[in-house]
XYZ file of C-alpha atoms in Angstrom:
606
model
C -13.782 -74.565 57.265
C -11.465 -76.640 55.233
C -9.916 -76.452 51.803
C -11.033 -78.392 48.790
C -8.193 -80.881 48.759
C -8.008 -82.129 52.416
C -10.795 -84.236 53.759
C -12.656 -82.911 56.858
C -13.245 -84.560 60.130
C -16.645 -85.777 59.108
C -15.353 -87.171 55.883
C -12.817 -89.465 57.733
C -14.688 -90.141 61.098
C -15.401 -93.701 60.210
C -11.658 -94.256 59.713
C -10.804 -92.382 62.779
C -13.205 -94.409 65.008
C -11.927 -97.602 63.558
C -8.356 -96.946 64.474
C -9.163 -95.493 67.916
C -11.184 -98.614 68.650
C -8.374 -100.910 67.499
C -10.379 -102.373 64.593
C -7.773 -101.262 61.922
C -4.087 -100.127 61.968
C -3.061 -96.494 61.810
C -1.177 -95.143 58.792
C 1.432 -93.596 61.190
C 2.254 -93.945 64.890
C 4.571 -91.549 66.814
C 5.899 -93.479 69.786
C 7.002 -92.496 73.230
C 7.219 -88.756 73.275
C 6.220 -86.110 75.739
C 2.589 -84.840 74.693
C 2.420 -81.117 75.170
C -1.227 -80.447 75.617
C -2.234 -76.875 74.887
C -5.619 -77.396 76.150
C -4.479 -78.229 79.657
C -0.809 -76.909 79.653
C 0.268 -80.486 80.774
C 3.521 -82.168 79.628
C 2.657 -85.814 79.665
C 5.639 -88.317 79.041
C 5.559 -91.648 77.276
C 2.625 -90.865 74.997
C 1.871 -92.157 71.498
C -0.046 -90.442 68.719
C -1.886 -92.467 66.042
C -2.682 -90.946 62.644
C -4.966 -92.000 59.755
C -6.058 -90.101 56.646
C -3.837 -87.126 57.837
C -5.764 -86.650 60.981
C -5.233 -87.753 64.650
C -7.198 -90.740 65.806
C -5.755 -91.437 69.158
C -3.416 -89.850 71.707
C -2.471 -91.909 74.733
C 0.055 -93.980 76.633
C 0.116 -96.964 74.273
C -0.899 -97.108 70.536
C 0.353 -100.642 69.990
C -3.154 -101.880 69.793
C -3.748 -99.901 66.564
C -0.316 -100.525 65.059
C -0.179 -102.910 62.206
C 2.636 -104.526 60.083
C 2.355 -101.543 57.450
C 1.995 -98.650 60.057
C 4.808 -96.314 59.597
C 6.325 -96.013 63.223
C 8.246 -92.734 64.091
C 10.220 -92.956 67.367
C 9.925 -89.656 69.514
C 12.690 -90.944 71.840
C 11.349 -88.912 74.707
C 11.265 -85.669 72.628
C 8.411 -83.237 72.981
C 5.419 -83.447 70.529
C 3.916 -80.151 70.003
C 1.410 -78.799 67.513
C 2.490 -77.322 64.256
C 2.786 -73.616 64.646
C 0.358 -71.031 63.333
C 1.047 -67.571 62.041
C -2.150 -65.574 62.838
C -1.335 -62.428 60.681
C 0.954 -62.173 57.715
C 1.574 -61.097 54.193
C 3.249 -63.607 52.012
C 4.363 -60.916 49.548
C 6.574 -59.482 52.239
C 8.696 -62.486 51.833
C 9.214 -61.442 48.195
C 7.902 -65.106 47.432
C 4.949 -66.800 45.858
C 2.915 -68.984 48.212
C 4.635 -72.084 47.155
C 7.987 -70.828 47.768
C 7.034 -69.155 51.170
C 5.759 -72.647 52.199
C 8.809 -74.205 51.296
C 10.774 -71.724 53.174
C 8.737 -72.043 56.568
C 7.705 -75.593 56.774
C 11.206 -76.668 57.951
C 10.782 -73.993 60.659
C 7.617 -75.755 62.001
C 4.992 -73.509 60.474
C 1.935 -75.515 59.290
C -0.805 -73.079 59.302
C -0.869 -69.496 58.088
C -3.456 -66.803 57.908
C -2.469 -64.554 55.093
C -3.828 -61.264 53.799
C -2.818 -60.660 50.271
C -3.651 -57.031 50.215
C -0.283 -56.217 48.597
C -1.234 -57.942 45.381
C -4.841 -56.778 45.721
C -3.407 -53.175 45.278
C -1.650 -53.991 41.983
C -3.850 -56.665 40.399
C -7.148 -56.447 42.255
C -9.553 -59.325 42.865
C -7.693 -61.374 40.149
C -4.486 -61.130 42.105
C -6.166 -62.258 45.278
C -7.793 -65.322 43.726
C -4.289 -66.309 42.183
C -2.879 -66.182 45.712
C -5.711 -68.006 47.042
C -5.544 -70.795 44.557
C -1.706 -71.206 44.916
C -2.269 -71.513 48.646
C -4.708 -74.362 48.254
C -2.110 -76.314 46.370
C 0.277 -76.568 49.442
C 0.871 -79.462 51.748
C 0.324 -77.281 54.725
C -2.716 -74.973 55.765
C -2.566 -71.636 54.009
C -5.965 -69.787 54.942
C -6.559 -66.577 53.004
C -8.177 -63.446 54.321
C -9.985 -61.299 51.685
C -8.120 -57.821 51.631
C -10.393 -55.111 52.922
C -8.732 -51.913 52.017
C -7.348 -51.175 48.545
C -6.666 -48.264 48.812
C -5.777 -48.407 52.456
C -6.825 -44.613 52.832
C -9.227 -43.560 50.148
C -8.485 -39.965 49.094
C -4.985 -40.085 50.272
C -3.449 -42.495 47.590
C -4.262 -44.109 44.208
C -3.843 -47.912 43.845
C -3.762 -50.008 40.737
C -7.158 -51.505 41.730
C -9.892 -50.795 44.157
C -11.328 -53.720 46.304
C -15.196 -53.194 46.536
C -17.706 -54.471 49.014
C -19.038 -56.516 46.090
C -15.581 -58.159 45.922
C -15.497 -59.029 49.456
C -19.016 -60.547 49.363
C -17.975 -62.583 46.384
C -14.767 -63.831 47.956
C -16.604 -65.048 51.138
C -17.787 -68.062 49.067
C -14.276 -69.173 47.980
C -13.149 -72.273 49.611
C -9.952 -70.951 51.022
C -11.318 -67.644 52.591
C -11.197 -67.543 56.350
C -12.270 -63.881 56.827
C -11.625 -60.246 56.213
C -8.061 -58.930 56.034
C -6.939 -56.111 58.309
C -9.313 -53.261 58.349
C -6.805 -50.575 58.037
C -9.264 -47.693 57.322
C -9.795 -47.179 61.082
C -11.087 -43.707 60.589
C -13.569 -44.889 58.186
C -14.889 -47.504 60.635
C -14.934 -44.968 63.519
C -16.950 -42.522 61.289
C -19.497 -45.194 60.098
C -18.227 -45.286 56.489
C -20.789 -47.351 54.520
C -18.230 -49.164 52.300
C -16.266 -50.276 55.278
C -19.235 -51.322 57.193
C -20.538 -53.243 54.269
C -17.422 -55.227 53.908
C -17.393 -56.001 57.772
C -21.099 -56.973 57.442
C -20.539 -59.315 54.587
C -17.770 -61.069 56.556
C -19.839 -61.429 59.686
C -22.869 -62.723 57.723
C -20.615 -65.263 56.348
C -19.683 -66.363 59.856
C -16.080 -65.448 59.337
C -13.447 -63.402 61.250
C -12.818 -59.680 60.755
C -9.207 -58.641 60.883
C -8.311 -55.390 62.657
C -5.675 -52.704 62.287
C -5.897 -49.722 64.670
C -2.643 -47.864 64.198
C -3.271 -44.937 66.706
C -2.339 -44.265 70.284
C -5.756 -42.715 70.933
C -7.700 -45.197 73.121
C -10.516 -42.765 73.415
C -13.862 -42.615 71.437
C -12.391 -43.363 68.237
C -11.044 -46.673 69.532
C -14.225 -47.483 71.130
C -16.102 -46.790 67.837
C -13.756 -49.015 65.983
C -14.303 -51.874 68.220
C -18.006 -51.418 68.037
C -17.758 -51.644 64.247
C -16.597 -55.320 64.547
C -12.791 -55.961 63.983
C -12.006 -58.986 66.130
C -8.143 -58.485 66.513
C -5.463 -55.989 66.229
C -1.719 -56.368 65.605
C -0.630 -52.531 65.638
C -0.020 -52.259 69.317
C 3.449 -51.248 70.350
C 3.199 -51.188 74.315
C 1.587 -53.006 77.135
C -1.274 -50.590 77.523
C -2.154 -51.299 73.843
C -2.406 -55.134 74.334
C -4.535 -54.648 77.645
C -6.976 -52.250 75.908
C -7.693 -54.498 73.150
C -8.136 -57.692 75.292
C -10.344 -55.804 77.738
C -12.653 -54.807 74.871
C -12.862 -58.455 73.706
C -10.357 -58.322 70.930
C -7.480 -60.553 70.498
C -4.135 -58.721 70.763
C -1.961 -59.963 67.949
C 1.762 -59.340 68.842
C 4.305 -59.273 66.113
C 7.782 -60.139 65.565
C 8.641 -59.652 62.079
C 11.744 -58.695 60.204
C 11.591 -55.090 61.302
C 8.858 -55.110 63.988
C 9.856 -55.972 67.488
C 6.642 -55.607 69.405
C 6.565 -58.708 71.619
C 8.813 -57.645 74.406
C 6.810 -54.409 75.210
C 3.545 -56.088 75.276
C 3.963 -59.640 76.654
C 4.263 -58.114 80.078
C 0.525 -57.985 80.168
C 0.708 -61.595 80.623
C 4.112 -62.287 82.330
C 3.759 -59.301 84.882
C 0.127 -58.193 84.972
C -1.120 -61.687 84.957
C -3.878 -61.386 82.351
C -5.403 -64.402 80.847
C -3.167 -65.433 77.872
C -6.034 -66.955 75.865
C -6.549 -63.534 74.100
C -2.943 -63.061 73.336
C -1.658 -64.266 69.864
C 1.726 -64.302 68.310
C 2.400 -63.409 64.510
C 5.103 -62.089 62.185
C 3.028 -59.737 59.917
C 5.925 -59.017 57.466
C 9.089 -61.309 57.162
C 11.363 -60.967 54.174
C 13.145 -63.961 52.686
C 16.526 -63.404 54.471
C 14.757 -63.783 57.852
C 13.019 -66.894 56.869
C 16.139 -68.631 55.522
C 18.595 -67.457 58.121
C 16.543 -66.870 61.375
C 13.371 -68.768 61.123
C 9.505 -68.044 61.181
C 7.055 -68.643 63.978
C 9.587 -70.737 65.791
C 11.621 -67.654 66.060
C 8.666 -65.650 67.419
C 7.975 -68.356 70.023
C 11.594 -68.431 71.243
C 11.565 -64.691 71.607
C 8.378 -64.657 73.614
C 10.172 -67.381 75.851
C 13.096 -65.252 75.931
C 11.073 -62.359 77.238
C 9.871 -64.356 80.165
C 6.796 -66.349 78.875
C 6.247 -69.797 80.170
C 7.148 -71.967 77.161
C 3.655 -73.905 76.976
C 1.896 -70.516 77.200
C 3.989 -69.271 74.349
C 3.032 -72.324 72.357
C -0.547 -71.781 73.048
C -0.114 -68.240 71.673
C 1.027 -69.636 68.398
C -1.232 -72.642 68.187
C -4.625 -73.099 70.038
C -5.141 -69.408 70.612
C -4.817 -68.705 66.875
C -7.097 -71.659 65.910
C -9.830 -70.643 68.394
C -9.683 -67.115 67.183
C -10.545 -68.125 63.591
C -12.963 -70.762 64.709
C -10.711 -73.618 63.637
C -9.948 -75.125 67.120
C -11.644 -78.420 66.166
C -9.499 -78.601 63.048
C -5.961 -77.369 63.919
C -4.007 -75.956 66.896
C -3.687 -78.992 69.137
C -2.631 -82.645 69.249
C -6.003 -84.135 69.973
C -8.325 -86.531 68.163
C -10.016 -85.400 64.892
C -7.531 -82.597 64.332
C -5.090 -82.354 61.372
C -2.033 -84.300 62.269
C 0.409 -81.263 62.229
C 3.071 -82.339 64.696
C 6.547 -81.022 65.540
C 9.160 -83.119 67.366
C 11.592 -81.018 69.296
C 14.108 -82.004 71.957
C 13.753 -78.803 74.038
C 10.766 -76.320 74.551
C 12.882 -73.245 75.312
C 15.278 -73.281 72.489
C 12.837 -75.093 70.157
C 15.047 -76.926 67.683
C 12.581 -78.019 64.939
C 13.930 -81.694 64.245
C 10.845 -83.171 62.596
C 7.739 -81.748 61.022
C 4.653 -83.658 60.233
C 1.885 -81.910 58.205
C -1.410 -83.445 57.631
C 0.166 -86.847 58.685
C 3.123 -86.840 56.157
C 6.620 -85.980 57.205
C 7.145 -82.617 55.565
C 10.630 -81.653 56.846
C 13.418 -83.261 58.837
C 16.491 -81.577 60.491
C 15.861 -78.380 58.583
C 15.275 -79.968 55.132
C 11.988 -79.940 53.488
C 10.747 -83.403 52.220
C 7.572 -82.489 50.427
C 6.687 -80.747 47.161
C 5.242 -77.360 47.134
C 3.247 -77.021 43.805
C 3.348 -73.795 41.797
C 0.441 -72.148 39.985
C 1.035 -71.183 36.360
C 1.061 -67.506 36.806
C -0.467 -65.582 33.803
C 1.303 -62.807 31.843
C -1.131 -60.376 33.318
C 0.602 -60.757 36.706
C 3.979 -59.866 35.262
C 5.104 -56.769 33.601
C 3.436 -54.434 35.995
C 5.789 -51.484 36.140
C 4.576 -48.657 33.922
C 6.288 -45.352 34.247
C 4.925 -43.469 31.241
C 8.407 -42.251 30.335
C 12.185 -42.600 30.835
C 12.941 -40.773 34.147
C 15.791 -38.262 34.619
C 17.354 -36.247 37.340
C 14.871 -33.432 36.669
C 11.865 -35.566 37.746
C 13.328 -35.570 41.244
C 14.055 -31.987 41.700
C 12.334 -30.027 44.560
C 12.100 -26.343 43.738
C 12.478 -23.717 46.477
C 10.264 -20.666 46.724
C 11.721 -17.793 44.438
C 14.494 -16.016 46.110
C 14.964 -18.409 48.964
C 18.389 -19.451 50.049
C 17.115 -21.966 52.743
C 13.638 -23.640 53.642
C 12.264 -25.460 56.555
C 10.757 -28.751 55.315
C 8.756 -31.420 56.681
C 10.708 -34.543 57.013
C 9.762 -38.200 57.486
C 11.796 -39.615 60.314
C 12.603 -43.278 60.483
C 12.175 -45.075 63.938
C 14.187 -48.370 64.036
C 12.348 -51.546 64.437
C 9.075 -50.053 64.476
C 6.450 -49.294 61.908
C 5.546 -45.666 62.954
C 7.649 -42.678 61.624
C 8.271 -39.307 63.276
C 7.050 -36.142 62.019
C 10.183 -33.938 61.789
C 11.208 -30.634 60.423
C 14.564 -29.660 59.115
C 16.329 -26.370 57.804
C 17.605 -27.254 54.292
C 19.755 -25.232 51.972
C 18.890 -24.026 48.547
C 21.238 -23.982 45.587
C 20.313 -22.818 42.068
C 16.647 -22.599 43.102
C 16.503 -26.331 44.253
C 16.417 -27.728 47.733
C 19.576 -29.704 48.391
C 18.936 -31.890 51.338
C 22.276 -33.617 51.485
C 24.096 -30.405 51.844
C 22.488 -29.673 55.109
C 25.014 -29.584 58.083
C 24.692 -32.116 60.961
C 21.979 -34.349 59.589
C 21.247 -37.238 57.326
C 18.302 -36.017 55.470
C 17.996 -37.197 51.818
C 15.352 -37.335 49.276
C 12.302 -39.751 48.809
C 10.095 -39.965 45.855
C 7.043 -41.902 45.030
C 7.009 -42.904 41.246
C 3.540 -43.796 39.980
C 3.814 -47.263 38.246
C 0.232 -48.528 37.728
C -1.227 -46.318 35.159
C 1.754 -44.721 33.305
C 0.834 -41.202 34.389
C 4.507 -40.383 34.601
C 3.919 -38.792 38.131
C 6.672 -38.398 40.624
C 5.989 -37.140 44.200
C 9.200 -35.787 46.023
C 9.834 -35.134 49.665
C 12.479 -35.724 52.298
C 13.299 -38.559 54.798
C 15.762 -38.861 57.562
C 17.307 -41.669 59.474
C 18.845 -44.014 56.894
C 22.390 -42.534 57.193
C 23.246 -42.655 53.527
C 26.594 -41.194 52.361
C 27.691 -40.346 48.932
C 25.778 -40.404 45.625
C 23.445 -43.353 45.837
C 19.765 -44.332 45.512
C 17.580 -47.380 46.340
C 14.397 -48.152 44.523
C 11.587 -50.684 45.416
C 8.369 -51.513 43.743
C 7.420 -53.091 46.972
C 5.851 -49.946 48.522
C 3.182 -50.644 50.987
C 0.361 -50.655 50.412
C -0.292 -48.819 46.979
C 2.803 -50.474 45.589
C 3.956 -47.835 43.294
C 7.704 -47.293 43.377
C 9.729 -45.703 46.373
C 12.982 -44.200 45.567
C 15.181 -42.967 48.305
C 18.570 -41.247 47.454
C 21.201 -38.715 47.959
C 21.645 -37.935 44.270
C 19.068 -37.239 41.738
C 20.876 -38.924 38.770
C 21.232 -42.107 40.925
C 17.554 -42.082 41.658
C 16.608 -41.904 37.987
C 19.047 -44.827 37.167
C 17.535 -46.984 39.884
C 13.774 -46.192 38.924
C 14.398 -46.837 35.181
C 16.110 -50.075 36.102
C 13.200 -51.490 37.888
C 10.966 -50.647 34.890
C 13.465 -52.614 32.736
C 13.291 -55.803 34.864
C 9.716 -55.694 35.613
C 9.947 -54.733 39.284
C 11.930 -55.515 42.357
C 14.631 -53.771 44.493
C 17.973 -52.107 43.336
C 20.753 -50.038 44.765
C 22.867 -47.712 42.717
C 26.073 -45.927 43.849
C 28.191 -43.630 41.557
C 26.412 -44.955 38.554
C 26.909 -48.621 39.233
C 24.281 -51.121 40.352
C 25.286 -52.779 43.606
C 22.394 -55.005 44.087
C 19.206 -56.263 42.333
C 16.394 -58.413 43.477
C 14.149 -59.203 40.677
C 10.407 -59.519 41.603
C 8.602 -60.146 38.325
C 5.257 -61.179 39.778
C 3.277 -57.965 40.389
C 6.595 -56.218 41.199
C 6.284 -57.856 44.601
C 7.187 -61.572 44.292
C 9.713 -64.079 42.744
C 8.926 -67.581 41.969
C 12.467 -68.560 42.450
C 13.460 -70.565 45.627
C 13.616 -68.754 48.784
C 17.370 -69.469 49.101
C 18.070 -67.623 45.833
C 15.893 -64.652 46.796
C 17.429 -64.500 50.196
C 20.962 -64.462 48.637
C 19.982 -61.526 46.503
C 18.304 -59.750 49.495
C 21.422 -60.257 51.454
C 23.536 -58.569 48.790
C 20.853 -55.700 49.025
C 21.444 -55.446 52.730
C 25.178 -55.333 52.209
C 24.800 -52.801 49.626
C 22.731 -50.615 52.011
C 25.226 -50.885 54.588
C 28.011 -50.120 52.220
C 26.070 -46.909 51.493
C 26.110 -45.902 55.059
C 22.851 -47.408 56.378
C 23.140 -49.107 59.791
C 19.447 -49.493 60.664
C 18.291 -53.076 61.518
C 16.278 -54.434 58.660
C 16.265 -51.091 56.890
C 14.536 -52.437 53.680
C 11.454 -53.032 55.652
C 11.401 -49.500 56.773
C 11.993 -48.355 53.184
C 9.112 -50.483 51.860
C 6.615 -48.941 54.401
C 7.249 -45.260 53.735
C 4.133 -44.999 51.573
C 1.851 -46.730 54.229
C -0.516 -43.883 54.765
C -2.381 -45.681 57.585
C 0.405 -45.773 60.076
C 1.573 -42.458 61.797
C 3.000 -40.145 61.607
C 4.349 -39.041 58.196
C 4.011 -40.990 54.923
C 4.425 -40.316 51.086
C 1.872 -41.207 48.518
C 1.378 -40.423 44.796
C -0.818 -37.491 46.018
C 1.565 -35.897 48.279
C 3.038 -35.926 51.668
C 0.479 -37.151 54.296
C 0.275 -36.527 57.991
C -1.506 -39.707 59.147
C -2.230 -38.199 62.580
C -4.875 -36.109 60.946
C -5.225 -37.913 57.717
C -4.463 -34.796 55.713
C -1.955 -33.903 52.987
C 0.546 -31.301 54.138
C 3.189 -29.224 52.175
C 6.744 -30.503 51.836
C 8.097 -26.929 52.283
C 6.770 -25.230 55.399
C 8.450 -21.905 55.139
C 11.274 -20.138 53.493
C 12.998 -17.086 55.122
C 13.107 -14.055 52.868
C 16.568 -13.393 51.369
């Protein structure tokens, strides 16, 4: 599978043969580097790579015979030549950037291939939004393959999205040039139960000869897991421990292991390779979700590979997990993922395999970045007005919209509370005794805890609906609120706060600017990240978005939050397919049983 802009191997085979045979000069030759061969795990010094028409024609000890007077010669000077890095599972929208700006941010870090699931925008704009992401992806100077979102809503009956993705939508998208497969099948109970819609989506993907992405967010490895695997998903990135990775690989799935902005799942699972000695071919590295600050300041897939190495993985095996393993999984091992003839000339020069400094990036035969600076253009799509102005609240919100009434006569209640877990996607199902004042539950008045309020504000259909509950773990102090229209996966608006007036201010502010993230304290706005496209993305440069995101992080810390990458935790509080407790526009959801549960459990009689 190739995109519409870049010639395939058969298209340029005559030129590749001519160069390899020495009958015509290469466009580019990289001289005297250490060839890291991810097929054999060899490191071969003093090798050259000859490139023509954006693909590799020759790799060997001497390309002088196909070097002409007009050939661009790049001196490797003994540096390692490694394949461009692949991110096997990711959501561009999590970077708060459009595909063009995301590409611009990650190319200097050595990422040349991405497998993206735009299910965030699918929940807001439906198939039109997916097509817009797909089309901008195909404009980029690197390889961005799109997976057709499978689950909008992610849990039917437990949330309401702006649009619903149908099996017919999936079948239609399988004919688009940039579609590589089906995005993560999050409705794992539906697959295990034989839900006809889920199975129809999987069947349409398999019949098109494409890959079905998985998402099994449950610790239960019994019959439900067996049924899910039998349904067809080919990979899973929701594992959090060694046993999860082993179970998936034993069943013929690929274990995709993530290091994102808030998910640190590599260290606990890579021991399946480093200590148990399992075959690493079925182990793949990915990011899943990275916000713009991580991309600008810390890196992308280079960060993940370095982390795997720091966890004890052999450097070349870690590279395989971010190159050839990924390419093979998606049926692209003859196109990307290695430095061998016929493949796209996606090459990184680095002086050290362990620390992995990204010194030169070549994408499709062109120098794309040098010493951390991008050298190519990343074209933008002209996003239509229908993709903007997507925040519809129905009315101006007030403090009263965020009140949680106690049972009549109660002076305290026992409430279900969403408990945050630092650096992991799952939450904890907690309960707390909360005081009542003037008939309202006042979470922040409880002694010895940091429980505050959470609300999900409906923004797609202007219903005016507000669902209220409680959350613990952020550590917020004083009258404050944080609101975000990035609210996986239904992407309504999540508001967390210690004061209902501040919550109303924050929600109304996002309606005013058309979406994004804001933090208020004592009536003043501390930070604002505008995300005008679908309330999810900005088409501004990553550095600008990252600077605003950093102010957001600093504002969260100023309000008392010390969690690592707490914004990502905030944005996932409505993700009703990852245990244990979540909030949706329909109520509080216990994901362990996929049932709505009451916010207030009991109230002692006065």
